Amino acid sequence: MELDSPVTDLKGVGDELAKKLAIVGVKTVGDLVENFPRRYEDYSKVVPIKDLRPGVVTIEAKISSASGRYVRRGMHITEAIASDETASVRLVWFNQPYRAAAIKAGQDYYIAGEYALRRSRFSIANPSVELVSDFPVNTARIVPVYRETKGLKSNQIRRLLREAIINAKNLPEHLPKWLIVAQKLTDYTSAVTEIHFPSSAKSLESAKKRLAFEEVFELTLAALLNKQDVAHEKGLKIAFKEQLARDFVARLPFKLTSAQRKAVWQIYQDMAKSQPMNRLLEGDVGSGKTVVAAMVAVMAIEQGFQAALMAPTEILARQHAETLLNLLSNVGYGEQVGLLLGSLNLAQKRLAQQKVADGSIKLIVGTHALIAEKVDMHKLGLIIIDEQHRFGVGQRKKLQAKAGHMPHVLHMTATPIPRSLALTLYGELDISILDELPPGRQDIKTKICSPNSRTELYKQIDKELATGRQMFVVCPLIIDSETSQGLSVEEVHRQLSEHDFKHRKVALLHGKMKSMDKEKVVADFLAKKYDILVSTTVIEVGVDVPNASIMLIMGAERFGLAQIHQLRGRVGRGAHQSYCFLMLSDSKAPLQRLRALENTTDGFKLAELDLNLRGPGAIYGTLQHGALDLRIAKLTDIQLIASARAAAQTFIDKNEKLNKYPHLDARISALRAVTNLN
Ligand code: ADP
Ligand code: MG
């Protein structure tokens, strides 16, 4: 049996079971082996019956007089007696009518379950039982618990895994020998055997360490190889023109922060090289990424190259175009800024396209329509992608293909990705971080609120609105579901516009609306035609309404810290003191986690906290990076990550050839396809 054999090669796996396994992502024997447990239950201690104490227990005993009956409609009970040399104990199963027939009298069983007092008698309820053997899987050991699905239970998965591990005895080692020796890693066969069926807590730790190491090593190696590839591509040199940079800065109404200066300088240096830049500019909301983008773009277009800026939404693209036009006008390039959106009419599109072709537009701003439209971009020297995680790999590839060569690429994101995570996920990118906000920003006052204090809060809010300010209300859902009433935009909009704020003008915005309608709502809100905008998280990215000073988040405990932080960034953009109210969905909702938002406005710190509290999934959620899922490694395990990353670099420095390690090669190829941002 090979790792790539289909699961149907395993005993007892028919089409039916194969379908269920496919639901949890298991198609091959290898998938099964790599389907790691979610957690474990410790049944390893086998005790004599006379020593039983209430709690989770395992015994070794013979079972007698098993019989089942219905005690009433819909309630079946199977009872049996288990005995060892020391004593007997009652076993009872509820609604498992097949149990009695499955038990063979006189055989030795391991029996595991909860020993407790029930109806004035001690018994073990719903125990797992299996015949005594050298390789028990459900009892008498540390037992793995898997992700289950309807009709696929952990005990089935355990049985299949035992068979897979016994039959595929020589699982291939994909890491190089020198690496295993140097890092004192458990070999692959032992590691996967132990991760499923640990022989001790200690060996489980070593197995996890090996698999975590391998995971980060592979991710990093994939990223480094991608980076190498980019380095071999030919790009266009965009020289650094000092005078232009000076002129640009001199005409800004403010001084650049030192973080901005450093980032701009790093980017200028990258662009002056003949190999294409591939850099990530990370900066919290409001850290001033747009100015950086403008300075970088002007350097390209001044030298006759085209530059493109892609934004995730039309609203954002318009705002960017406007800002860039202003900034570039300062140095005489305003007329070379153009906008291309899918929603423009044909004549407008034609005009934009023609202006790009004849060179009168050099900085073209748009959404992914830039890729779809027939725009002549053969002189494309620079691509700036705002909120890069919202673009798929395919889209990025297409944009590159349009240029016919590899342009310099600058990815910008406001998602504060902790450095450890960024380096692991995006190892092929160079990273610049704007870790400093422009001076003079006031802190947004943030407060957690219980629904009991709603009336009070609304009164306070109304006073602010009366002074001419505006409010965003963000809801976690579009339509109410049975379990979460009053949390949808529709319901909240109705509630606010018909009751709590019926004397105010209340608008509604959500992602299912037509793009044109959305834009109109935002434009009207910006023009103060509304006091309140009730929205889903579609406003998370980039909507800029300086007069809005209140952010009210409904069902706040449903959001990640980093996400709320981003939402909060929608206010505090003007001169007014701003507020963020985190409304819990009920007075019992957990709020401890949210406290951090009251205490800090550092997006990186909050993301780091999310990472620790909710795991990488929380960050992936905001990144929409589902394909890359760290299953074993914790990104908080700094030391392991550092050594795995170093090992990947060593692999490259040693000039190791991947094709020497076919299994590693296959895994790396799969990862490269996902992580490649180019
Ligand atoms: P983001 O990084 O979220 O895209 P923006 O580029 O939109 O941030 O900048 C937010 C605001 O800060 C803008 O109004 C911009 O003009 C202003 N700004 C940018 N850099 C500075 C600076 N160095 N000093 C003062 N204000 C700045
Ligand atoms: Mg921005």
XYZ file of C-alpha atoms and ligand atoms in Angstrom:
706
model
C 0.000 0.000 0.000
C 1.315 3.405 -0.987
C 0.536 6.807 0.429
C -1.161 7.782 -2.793
C -3.343 4.668 -2.903
C -7.044 5.502 -2.692
C -8.682 4.938 0.695
C -10.821 2.262 -0.909
C -7.708 0.063 -0.808
C -8.185 -0.153 2.932
C -10.201 -3.026 4.329
C -13.819 -2.102 4.898
C -13.814 1.114 2.897
C -16.537 1.070 0.262
C -17.900 3.905 -1.829
C -20.179 5.015 0.978
C -17.420 5.450 3.549
C -15.055 6.879 0.924
C -17.579 9.649 0.272
C -17.738 10.533 3.931
C -13.980 10.525 4.219
C -13.780 12.853 1.241
C -15.920 15.339 3.179
C -13.169 15.662 5.770
C -10.584 15.935 2.994
C -9.379 12.337 2.990
C -9.088 10.706 -0.442
C -5.833 8.776 -0.244
C -4.075 6.718 2.375
C -1.622 9.603 2.654
C -4.459 12.042 3.369
C -5.676 9.728 6.092
C -2.253 9.534 7.657
C -1.954 13.315 7.513
C -5.412 13.827 8.967
C -4.118 14.682 12.395
C -6.227 14.408 15.555
C -7.873 17.528 16.908
C -7.339 16.433 20.481
C -6.783 13.383 22.672
C -8.464 11.608 25.537
C -6.294 9.840 28.014
C -7.523 6.280 28.646
C -4.032 4.953 29.120
C -4.314 3.917 32.747
C -5.947 0.478 33.120
C -7.157 -0.068 36.674
C -8.575 -3.064 38.585
C -12.325 -2.737 39.029
C -12.104 -2.656 42.808
C -9.969 0.499 42.556
C -12.402 2.421 40.330
C -13.004 6.039 41.289
C -15.576 8.339 39.660
C -14.293 9.854 36.415
C -12.952 8.671 33.073
C -11.635 5.127 33.496
C -10.321 2.108 31.623
C -10.591 -1.494 32.811
C -9.639 -4.882 31.395
C -12.449 -7.356 31.967
C -14.739 -10.072 30.659
C -18.301 -9.069 29.844
C -21.326 -11.204 30.710
C -25.093 -11.147 30.516
C -25.401 -8.329 28.009
C -29.039 -7.638 27.195
C -31.054 -4.809 25.777
C -34.622 -3.558 26.105
C -36.818 -0.561 25.493
C -37.636 1.140 28.791
C -40.056 3.412 26.983
C -40.707 4.643 23.491
C -37.517 6.015 21.997
C -35.366 4.927 24.936
C -33.362 1.733 24.615
C -30.979 0.495 27.274
C -28.307 -2.179 27.007
C -26.922 -3.455 30.264
C -24.027 -5.815 30.973
C -21.705 -6.839 33.762
C -17.943 -6.552 33.432
C -15.741 -8.553 35.792
C -12.042 -8.924 36.458
C -10.347 -10.853 39.293
C -11.042 -8.051 41.725
C -14.706 -7.123 41.288
C -17.594 -6.457 38.904
C -19.124 -3.300 37.513
C -22.286 -2.504 35.609
C -22.030 -1.204 32.027
C -24.878 0.648 30.400
C -25.424 1.969 26.891
C -28.250 4.245 25.888
C -29.889 3.900 22.484
C -27.227 1.602 21.062
C -29.398 -1.474 20.505
C -26.684 -3.268 18.502
C -24.409 -3.512 21.538
C -25.653 -6.726 23.141
C -25.208 -8.786 19.990
C -21.727 -7.404 19.353
C -20.316 -8.577 22.676
C -18.628 -11.965 22.831
C -18.977 -13.584 26.233
C -15.817 -14.939 27.818
C -13.441 -12.703 25.831
C -11.116 -10.128 27.360
C -12.067 -6.557 26.638
C -10.714 -3.131 27.269
C -13.571 -0.979 28.461
C -13.302 2.792 28.694
C -15.802 5.428 29.717
C -17.089 7.498 32.548
C -17.558 5.808 35.886
C -20.253 7.573 37.905
C -23.139 7.209 40.276
C -26.425 6.835 38.407
C -29.736 6.109 40.129
C -27.909 5.169 43.328
C -25.682 2.630 41.572
C -22.184 3.040 40.115
C -21.844 2.214 36.439
C -19.819 3.017 33.341
C -22.080 4.710 30.807
C -21.720 4.387 27.044
C -18.272 2.822 27.291
C -16.046 2.077 24.312
C -15.148 -1.591 24.289
C -12.591 -3.414 22.214
C -10.930 -6.801 22.392
C -7.621 -6.811 24.200
C -4.755 -6.601 21.710
C -1.271 -5.140 21.268
C -2.727 -2.244 19.357
C -5.937 -0.981 20.907
C -7.181 2.235 19.313
C -10.291 3.273 21.237
C -9.320 2.366 24.785
C -6.361 1.612 27.054
C -4.227 4.343 25.534
C -4.095 8.023 24.788
C -6.947 8.016 22.282
C -7.022 10.404 19.303
C -10.187 12.367 18.529
C -10.743 13.450 14.937
C -12.882 15.873 13.041
C -16.112 13.978 12.588
C -18.929 14.301 10.126
C -22.371 12.738 9.877
C -21.888 8.976 9.807
C -18.131 9.194 10.272
C -17.017 8.819 13.838
C -13.590 8.925 15.396
C -13.622 5.205 16.157
C -13.985 4.406 12.445
C -11.133 6.717 11.578
C -8.992 5.097 14.267
C -9.637 1.646 12.879
C -8.691 2.746 9.357
C -5.617 4.504 10.602
C -4.423 1.447 12.442
C -4.715 -0.518 9.253
C -3.016 2.167 7.192
C -0.140 2.489 9.598
C 0.376 -1.265 9.914
C 0.255 -1.849 6.165
C 2.130 1.187 4.961
C 4.921 0.316 7.330
C 7.682 2.080 5.523
C 6.270 5.500 5.167
C 8.678 7.546 3.084
C 10.867 10.026 4.889
C 10.615 13.331 3.062
C 13.081 15.376 5.045
C 16.801 15.102 4.247
C 18.802 12.894 6.583
C 21.193 15.697 7.552
C 18.287 17.802 8.684
C 16.792 15.065 10.831
C 20.141 14.447 12.455
C 20.979 18.097 12.996
C 17.592 18.943 14.455
C 17.249 15.667 16.384
C 13.870 15.092 14.780
C 11.727 11.993 15.064
C 11.541 10.174 11.712
C 8.332 10.458 9.716
C 7.045 6.926 10.356
C 7.386 7.245 14.122
C 6.035 10.767 14.055
C 2.794 9.904 12.274
C 2.394 6.701 14.271
C 2.823 8.608 17.495
C 0.661 11.558 16.548
C -2.260 9.185 16.011
C -1.487 6.561 18.614
C 0.857 8.089 21.168
C 2.685 5.634 23.400
C 3.286 8.404 25.934
C 2.724 12.092 26.412
C 6.423 12.602 25.830
C 6.590 10.781 22.512
C 3.492 12.696 21.414
C 5.386 15.917 22.057
C 8.331 14.776 19.926
C 5.969 13.737 17.160
C 4.251 17.112 17.204
C 7.575 18.877 17.186
C 8.760 16.935 14.159
C 5.551 17.562 12.223
C 5.418 21.220 13.184
C 9.018 21.652 12.161
C 8.337 19.991 8.847
C 5.319 22.166 8.265
C 7.133 25.455 8.748
C 10.214 24.160 6.935
C 8.144 23.295 3.885
C 6.208 26.564 3.881
C 9.397 28.539 4.144
C 11.248 26.512 1.558
C 8.362 27.008 -0.871
C 8.455 30.738 -0.236
C 12.230 30.953 -0.622
C 12.120 29.042 -3.892
C 9.451 31.385 -5.169
C 11.632 34.256 -4.161
C 14.562 32.766 -6.050
C 12.439 32.463 -9.156
C 11.442 36.100 -9.005
C 15.071 37.077 -8.552
C 15.900 35.362 -11.815
C 13.279 37.279 -13.729
C 14.203 40.362 -15.585
C 12.537 43.563 -14.527
C 12.788 47.176 -15.531
C 15.146 49.462 -13.687
C 13.421 52.533 -12.361
C 16.130 54.894 -11.268
C 15.951 56.926 -8.094
C 15.623 60.617 -8.985
C 16.467 62.483 -5.861
C 15.139 65.857 -6.964
C 11.717 64.466 -7.770
C 11.447 62.858 -4.347
C 12.525 66.103 -2.708
C 9.997 68.147 -4.673
C 7.239 65.736 -3.812
C 7.969 65.773 -0.097
C 8.399 69.547 -0.035
C 4.876 70.020 -1.363
C 3.144 67.753 1.147
C 1.083 69.553 3.791
C 2.765 67.384 6.424
C 6.090 65.806 7.278
C 6.528 62.136 6.424
C 6.805 59.876 9.433
C 10.155 58.190 9.751
C 8.457 54.850 9.062
C 7.135 56.261 5.777
C 10.552 57.622 4.840
C 12.192 54.305 5.549
C 9.594 52.362 3.539
C 9.806 54.715 0.556
C 13.560 54.450 0.579
C 13.447 50.644 0.670
C 11.066 50.643 -2.267
C 13.133 53.090 -4.314
C 16.162 50.889 -3.800
C 14.225 47.824 -4.915
C 12.941 49.497 -8.064
C 16.378 50.665 -9.107
C 17.462 47.042 -9.436
C 17.056 45.025 -12.593
C 15.320 42.238 -10.708
C 11.689 42.910 -10.008
C 10.628 44.107 -6.595
C 8.234 41.949 -4.638
C 7.505 43.779 -1.448
C 4.749 43.898 1.133
C 3.976 47.228 2.740
C 2.163 46.569 5.980
C 0.691 49.464 7.840
C -2.170 49.864 10.188
C -5.213 51.823 9.085
C -4.298 55.479 8.853
C -0.561 54.886 8.838
C -0.308 56.670 5.485
C 0.259 54.008 2.872
C -1.307 56.068 0.096
C 1.378 58.732 0.233
C 3.992 56.029 0.006
C 2.207 54.600 -3.023
C 2.061 58.037 -4.633
C 5.764 58.689 -4.127
C 6.614 55.344 -5.578
C 4.271 55.693 -8.531
C 5.506 59.141 -9.465
C 9.058 57.819 -9.713
C 7.890 55.275 -12.298
C 5.753 57.547 -14.424
C 8.253 60.384 -14.449
C 10.573 58.009 -16.275
C 7.971 57.075 -18.852
C 6.728 53.840 -17.305
C 3.134 52.983 -16.606
C 2.008 52.217 -13.104
C -1.195 50.478 -12.060
C -2.911 50.563 -8.723
C -5.528 47.916 -8.032
C -8.012 48.232 -5.216
C -10.471 45.608 -4.019
C -13.616 47.698 -4.547
C -14.775 50.465 -6.852
C -15.412 52.733 -3.884
C -11.805 52.385 -2.847
C -10.476 52.746 -6.377
C -12.319 56.045 -6.752
C -11.002 57.330 -3.458
C -7.475 56.306 -4.371
C -7.701 57.944 -7.779
C -8.829 61.171 -6.191
C -6.109 61.169 -3.534
C -3.414 60.265 -6.025
C -4.573 62.921 -8.426
C -4.219 65.526 -5.697
C -0.843 64.308 -4.576
C 0.551 64.010 -8.077
C -0.809 67.405 -9.117
C 1.575 68.912 -6.597
C 4.482 67.853 -8.772
C 2.755 68.327 -12.116
C 1.669 64.770 -12.892
C -1.981 65.017 -11.908
C -3.212 64.753 -15.465
C -1.546 61.420 -15.900
C -3.791 59.757 -13.342
C -6.731 57.821 -14.764
C -9.499 55.604 -13.477
C -10.764 52.434 -15.082
C -13.712 50.626 -13.542
C -15.950 47.833 -14.720
C -18.993 50.015 -14.182
C -17.897 52.827 -16.516
C -19.894 53.063 -19.714
C -18.383 51.969 -22.973
C -17.415 55.431 -24.148
C -15.704 56.246 -20.864
C -13.837 52.967 -20.992
C -12.728 53.529 -24.569
C -11.456 56.957 -23.672
C -9.509 55.649 -20.690
C -8.056 52.818 -22.749
C -7.025 55.139 -25.507
C -5.375 57.525 -23.079
C -3.415 54.658 -21.578
C -2.351 53.555 -25.047
C -1.199 57.006 -26.166
C 0.629 57.584 -22.886
C -1.411 60.503 -21.606
C -2.513 58.359 -18.675
C 0.394 56.695 -16.941
C -0.972 55.903 -13.506
C -4.099 53.852 -13.961
C -6.252 53.134 -10.930
C -8.944 50.490 -10.883
C -10.323 47.264 -9.575
C -9.554 43.892 -11.089
C -11.379 45.310 -14.099
C -7.860 46.409 -14.970
C -7.144 42.790 -15.736
C -10.335 42.093 -17.589
C -10.325 45.220 -19.749
C -8.272 45.538 -22.877
C -5.691 47.954 -21.612
C -2.379 48.326 -23.345
C 0.104 47.925 -20.539
C 3.263 46.884 -22.278
C 5.181 49.608 -20.491
C 3.890 48.598 -17.108
C 6.772 49.116 -14.697
C 4.995 48.981 -11.371
C 1.920 47.355 -9.908
C 0.598 48.468 -6.568
C -1.992 46.190 -5.050
C -3.999 47.525 -2.155
C -5.225 44.884 0.267
C -3.429 42.178 -1.614
C -5.134 39.283 0.125
C -8.306 40.158 -1.642
C -6.820 39.271 -4.971
C -6.413 35.681 -6.020
C -3.175 34.272 -7.296
C -4.697 33.910 -10.726
C -5.587 37.576 -10.954
C -2.087 38.623 -10.040
C -0.653 36.291 -12.644
C -2.868 37.733 -15.343
C -1.871 41.275 -14.594
C 1.739 40.259 -14.863
C 1.099 38.471 -18.124
C -0.390 41.626 -19.599
C 2.885 43.450 -19.146
C 4.876 40.803 -20.989
C 7.592 41.147 -18.399
C 7.711 41.116 -14.655
C 6.858 44.531 -13.250
C 7.861 45.658 -9.792
C 5.119 44.679 -7.389
C 4.168 46.419 -4.186
C 1.484 44.746 -2.084
C -0.126 46.944 0.527
C -2.152 45.678 3.415
C -3.743 47.151 6.492
C -4.179 43.730 8.019
C -1.551 43.762 10.687
C 0.033 40.388 10.191
C 2.380 39.613 13.039
C 5.917 39.438 11.755
C 6.301 35.767 12.634
C 3.249 34.927 10.569
C 4.175 37.220 7.709
C 7.641 35.747 7.436
C 6.300 32.239 7.377
C 3.417 32.809 5.004
C 4.989 35.419 2.803
C 8.636 34.487 3.029
C 9.055 35.361 -0.621
C 8.159 38.967 -0.006
C 10.380 41.616 1.405
C 8.513 43.428 4.089
C 8.276 47.083 5.015
C 6.252 48.007 8.046
C 4.703 51.362 8.865
C 4.716 50.918 12.600
C 4.066 54.528 13.407
C 0.982 56.656 12.948
C 1.270 60.276 11.820
C 1.396 62.549 14.861
C -1.599 64.331 16.309
C -4.122 61.542 15.908
C -6.487 61.324 18.786
C -7.209 57.972 20.242
C -10.602 56.546 19.501
C -12.423 56.037 22.801
C -13.470 52.396 22.845
C -16.034 50.904 25.202
C -17.686 47.524 25.614
C -21.447 47.853 26.136
C -24.069 45.454 27.357
C -27.490 45.496 25.694
C -28.980 46.508 29.060
C -27.360 49.907 28.706
C -28.619 50.411 25.170
C -31.072 53.201 25.914
C -28.451 55.111 27.830
C -25.920 54.669 25.046
C -28.320 55.716 22.304
C -29.063 58.922 24.198
C -25.367 59.692 24.378
C -24.921 58.884 20.691
C -27.843 61.072 19.717
C -26.171 64.055 21.357
C -23.171 63.529 19.089
C -25.373 63.161 16.024
C -27.127 66.377 17.006
C -23.830 68.230 16.660
C -23.670 67.091 13.046
C -21.511 63.983 13.417
C -22.347 60.672 11.736
C -22.293 57.044 12.841
C -21.433 53.673 11.327
C -23.258 50.650 12.686
C -21.710 47.302 11.767
C -23.606 44.029 12.053
C -22.273 40.504 11.741
C -25.072 39.244 9.482
C -27.183 40.298 6.510
C -30.372 38.519 7.539
C -31.350 37.272 10.989
C -31.069 33.585 11.626
C -32.987 31.675 14.257
C -30.125 31.640 16.711
C -29.006 35.199 16.313
C -31.880 37.569 16.252
C -31.436 41.271 16.078
C -27.893 41.079 14.745
C -28.557 41.438 11.021
C -28.197 44.665 9.054
C -31.808 44.398 7.989
C -33.155 43.982 11.481
C -30.887 46.611 13.012
C -31.691 49.022 10.214
C -35.391 48.510 10.846
C -35.000 48.861 14.595
C -32.942 52.056 14.379
C -34.878 53.765 11.607
C -38.331 52.944 12.978
C -37.656 53.208 16.691
C -34.431 54.286 18.348
C -33.371 56.864 15.777
C -36.561 57.457 13.859
C -35.891 61.208 13.829
C -32.568 60.560 12.014
C -31.841 59.434 8.501
C -30.622 55.864 8.452
C -29.057 54.132 5.422
C -28.417 50.451 4.729
C -25.383 48.870 3.082
C -24.394 45.257 2.525
C -22.320 43.137 0.188
C -25.272 41.613 -1.634
C -26.314 45.008 -3.001
C -25.426 46.019 -6.538
C -22.121 47.783 -6.794
C -23.787 50.952 -8.108
C -26.260 51.039 -5.253
C -23.483 50.571 -2.733
C -21.515 53.430 -4.192
C -24.548 55.662 -4.103
C -25.204 54.928 -0.447
C -21.602 55.654 0.469
C -21.534 58.815 -1.623
C -24.758 60.012 0.000
C -23.433 59.222 3.449
C -20.278 61.146 2.654
C -22.476 64.050 1.474
C -24.231 63.934 4.862
C -27.561 62.903 3.405
C -27.662 60.264 6.137
C -26.772 60.404 9.809
C -26.360 56.697 10.297
C -25.050 53.974 8.012
C -25.970 50.427 9.009
C -23.645 48.032 7.252
C -22.009 44.637 7.191
C -18.241 44.418 7.212
C -18.122 45.611 3.585
C -17.094 48.961 4.991
C -14.053 47.346 6.535
C -11.760 48.390 3.757
C -11.056 51.963 3.133
C -14.305 53.902 3.175
C -13.241 57.389 4.188
C -15.842 59.618 5.823
C -13.998 62.094 8.053
C -17.199 63.453 9.564
C -18.191 60.055 10.951
C -17.076 59.917 14.564
C -18.991 56.957 15.961
C -18.563 53.277 15.248
C -21.111 50.971 16.822
C -20.422 47.265 16.433
C -23.312 44.900 17.112
C -22.613 41.386 18.363
C -19.027 42.443 18.886
C -18.006 39.159 20.488
C -18.480 37.530 17.097
C -15.641 39.434 15.502
C -11.893 38.965 15.737
C -9.864 41.625 17.493
C -7.928 42.518 14.378
C -11.147 42.821 12.425
C -12.780 45.126 14.940
C -9.617 47.157 14.943
C -9.952 47.600 11.201
C -13.577 48.564 11.514
C -12.680 51.034 14.211
C -10.272 52.614 11.756
C -13.283 53.911 9.796
C -13.690 56.617 12.431
C -11.169 59.024 13.869
C -10.309 60.252 10.394
C -11.394 63.822 10.971
C -10.720 66.416 13.633
C -13.468 65.203 15.975
C -13.121 63.039 19.035
C -14.281 59.594 17.917
C -15.877 56.660 19.675
C -16.124 52.947 19.139
C -18.860 51.079 21.021
C -18.669 47.312 21.174
C -22.216 46.082 21.775
C -22.453 42.502 23.031
C -25.302 40.405 21.661
C -26.489 39.623 25.161
C -25.446 40.470 28.667
C -23.830 37.050 29.097
C -21.581 37.222 26.052
C -17.888 36.700 26.777
C -16.119 40.013 26.824
C -12.701 39.346 28.324
C -11.059 39.098 24.910
C -12.578 42.392 23.798
C -10.999 44.247 26.717
C -7.773 44.463 24.719
C -9.540 46.783 22.288
C -10.332 49.205 25.081
C -6.713 49.239 26.105
C -4.712 49.398 22.905
C -4.890 50.871 19.430
C -1.875 48.946 18.198
C -3.132 46.723 15.381
C -0.068 44.529 15.472
C -0.491 43.863 19.161
C -4.147 42.971 18.624
C -3.321 40.622 15.782
C -0.684 38.984 17.958
C -3.360 38.507 20.639
C -5.804 37.029 18.144
C -3.071 34.647 17.158
C -2.519 33.545 20.732
C -6.159 33.385 21.733
C -7.778 31.946 18.649
C -4.847 30.541 16.695
C -3.740 31.293 13.169
C -7.278 30.631 11.975
C -8.305 34.018 13.316
C -5.720 35.718 11.179
C -6.362 33.459 8.218
C -9.979 34.448 8.511
C -9.104 38.028 7.822
C -6.580 36.962 5.223
C -8.902 34.534 3.461
C -5.968 32.256 3.259
C -7.755 28.978 3.828
C -5.535 26.919 1.586
C -2.625 27.443 3.918
C -3.484 26.075 7.257
C -0.908 25.418 9.887
C -2.179 22.238 11.403
C 0.456 21.498 13.951
C 2.826 24.384 14.294
C 1.798 27.202 16.528
C 2.963 30.479 15.189
C 3.627 31.509 18.722
C 6.358 28.899 18.900
C 9.037 31.392 17.982
C 11.968 29.093 18.459
C 10.656 26.289 16.340
C 9.764 28.698 13.572
C 13.182 30.289 13.670
C 15.008 26.987 13.395
C 12.692 25.653 10.684
C 13.197 28.828 8.687
C 16.940 28.633 9.152
C 16.865 25.027 7.984
C 15.034 26.003 4.797
C 17.705 28.598 4.116
C 20.399 25.983 4.721
C 18.699 23.686 2.226
C 19.022 26.409 -0.383
C 22.557 27.393 0.601
C 23.672 23.782 0.352
C 22.384 23.837 -3.197
C 20.261 20.805 -2.454
C 18.207 19.506 -5.355
C 14.555 18.920 -4.601
C 14.293 16.078 -7.078
C 16.557 14.076 -4.776
C 13.581 14.029 -2.385
C 10.513 13.168 -4.441
C 8.049 13.305 -1.566
C 9.313 16.634 -0.335
C 9.314 17.839 -3.920
C 5.632 17.011 -4.359
C 4.663 18.775 -1.170
C 6.702 21.841 -2.006
C 5.190 22.105 -5.483
C 1.710 22.076 -4.012
C 2.645 24.788 -1.546
C 4.346 26.938 -4.151
C 1.215 27.008 -6.229
C -0.671 28.438 -3.276
C 1.838 30.824 -1.784
C 3.102 32.307 -4.995
C 1.938 35.878 -4.939
C 3.336 36.808 -8.294
P -3.797 54.062 5.065
O -2.444 53.539 5.446
O -4.853 53.555 5.966
O -4.095 53.833 3.621
P -3.924 56.780 4.320
O -2.881 56.724 3.296
O -5.330 56.805 3.840
O -3.742 55.616 5.350
O -3.641 58.033 5.249
C -4.519 58.408 6.256
C -4.522 59.918 6.412
O -3.288 60.357 6.976
C -4.662 60.661 5.112
O -5.576 61.699 5.317
C -3.273 61.193 4.829
O -3.293 62.388 4.115
C -2.730 61.407 6.215
N -1.268 61.308 6.324
C -0.480 60.415 5.689
N 0.803 60.569 6.064
C 0.823 61.578 6.965
C 1.862 62.215 7.726
N 3.137 61.822 7.620
N 1.500 63.189 8.553
C 0.225 63.575 8.674
N -0.794 63.049 7.993
C -0.515 62.045 7.145
Mg -5.448 52.825 2.414
